């Protein structure tokens, strides 16, 4: 069945390898959250979006950040509407009952409660969980273990349909053992040369084959350099798209012709400063020598 899921993801624009597709399928079958860890730009967030498209489900996204609390992640009361209701009751000579004010119609649903109370199965993306603090992790345990949220004024809200949960982490801090125990785990690294070429071809079918192969090989070589921020798949796609718009059929021999477009790949001052035309030429020559070696090996 993971082959079917893999094909569905492919049709939705995401090329997953067998290990990732199998882990994702198991997470769905076991109704367990899937934690995906890896560097920024390797396709963690894109996987959740593609999964929602492949299964024709709604994507509910919670973007984590420092200081994230329950009112932003789960729910909060609409105090403005509650105050208005109190005043309307008072003008009509009635007294507002507490039970009337703390009902679902006055509850603002944030991503976690939206996913739990969804009338149809959905995909819940908890993005960059490592940016949130440990207190939020502790609150999240109830949601991930029981698929429920306790609202003191209302009681426990249980999931009508268990959402497929995907958590992503860039590894900026260590996550708790309690959170990891509740999840299946997959480490997503940078794609292989063949997989990244396939990703670019699927996303940019109009780009010339030689350009795609040479550009991806260049980016793969660039990631082996001492960079402050290695280019991810999104950067590769931006660069190939830019080269295609510049009407390149293949990477030019002259590194000066590439300098302006490197803004798609190099995103810090330090990285951009160290990659002058000479350094770009070295990477280009390394790419071409690797290409010659690969052809020689294939000939043998």
Short mmCIF file of N, CA and C in Angstrom, two decimals, residues 4-5 7-12 47-57:
data_model
loop_
_atom_site.label_atom_id
_atom_site.label_comp_id
_atom_site.label_asym_id
_atom_site.label_seq_id
_atom_site.Cartn_x
_atom_site.Cartn_y
_atom_site.Cartn_z
N UNK A 4 1.21 2.66 -3.41
CA UNK A 4 0.08 3.48 -3.85
C UNK A 4 0.20 4.90 -3.28
N UNK A 5 0.58 5.00 -2.00
CA UNK A 5 0.77 6.32 -1.39
C UNK A 5 1.90 7.05 -2.08
N UNK A 7 2.89 6.77 -5.16
CA UNK A 7 2.41 7.23 -6.46
C UNK A 7 1.47 8.43 -6.31
N UNK A 8 0.64 8.39 -5.27
CA UNK A 8 -0.28 9.52 -5.02
C UNK A 8 0.49 10.79 -4.70
N UNK A 9 1.55 10.65 -3.91
CA UNK A 9 2.39 11.80 -3.60
C UNK A 9 3.07 12.33 -4.86
N UNK A 10 3.51 11.40 -5.71
CA UNK A 10 4.16 11.80 -6.96
C UNK A 10 3.21 12.60 -7.83
N UNK A 11 1.97 12.14 -7.93
CA UNK A 11 0.98 12.87 -8.72
C UNK A 11 0.68 14.24 -8.11
N UNK A 12 0.90 14.37 -6.81
CA UNK A 12 0.67 15.65 -6.13
C UNK A 12 1.90 16.53 -6.14
N UNK A 47 6.00 18.03 2.25
CA UNK A 47 5.45 16.67 2.34
C UNK A 47 4.03 16.70 2.90
N UNK A 48 3.81 17.47 3.96
CA UNK A 48 2.46 17.54 4.56
C UNK A 48 1.46 18.12 3.58
N UNK A 49 1.87 19.15 2.85
CA UNK A 49 0.97 19.76 1.86
C UNK A 49 0.64 18.77 0.75
N UNK A 50 1.66 18.03 0.29
CA UNK A 50 1.43 17.03 -0.76
C UNK A 50 0.56 15.89 -0.26
N UNK A 51 0.74 15.49 0.99
CA UNK A 51 -0.08 14.43 1.57
C UNK A 51 -1.55 14.84 1.60
N UNK A 52 -1.81 16.09 1.98
CA UNK A 52 -3.19 16.58 2.00
C UNK A 52 -3.79 16.56 0.59
N UNK A 53 -3.01 16.98 -0.40
CA UNK A 53 -3.51 16.96 -1.78
C UNK A 53 -3.73 15.53 -2.26
N UNK A 54 -2.79 14.64 -1.93
CA UNK A 54 -2.89 13.24 -2.38
C UNK A 54 -4.12 12.55 -1.81
N UNK A 55 -4.49 12.89 -0.59
CA UNK A 55 -5.63 12.26 0.07
C UNK A 55 -6.90 13.10 -0.01
N UNK A 56 -6.81 14.22 -0.74
CA UNK A 56 -7.95 15.13 -0.88
C UNK A 56 -8.49 15.53 0.49
N UNK A 57 -7.57 15.93 1.35
CA UNK A 57 -7.94 16.36 2.69
C UNK A 57 -7.55 17.82 2.90
#
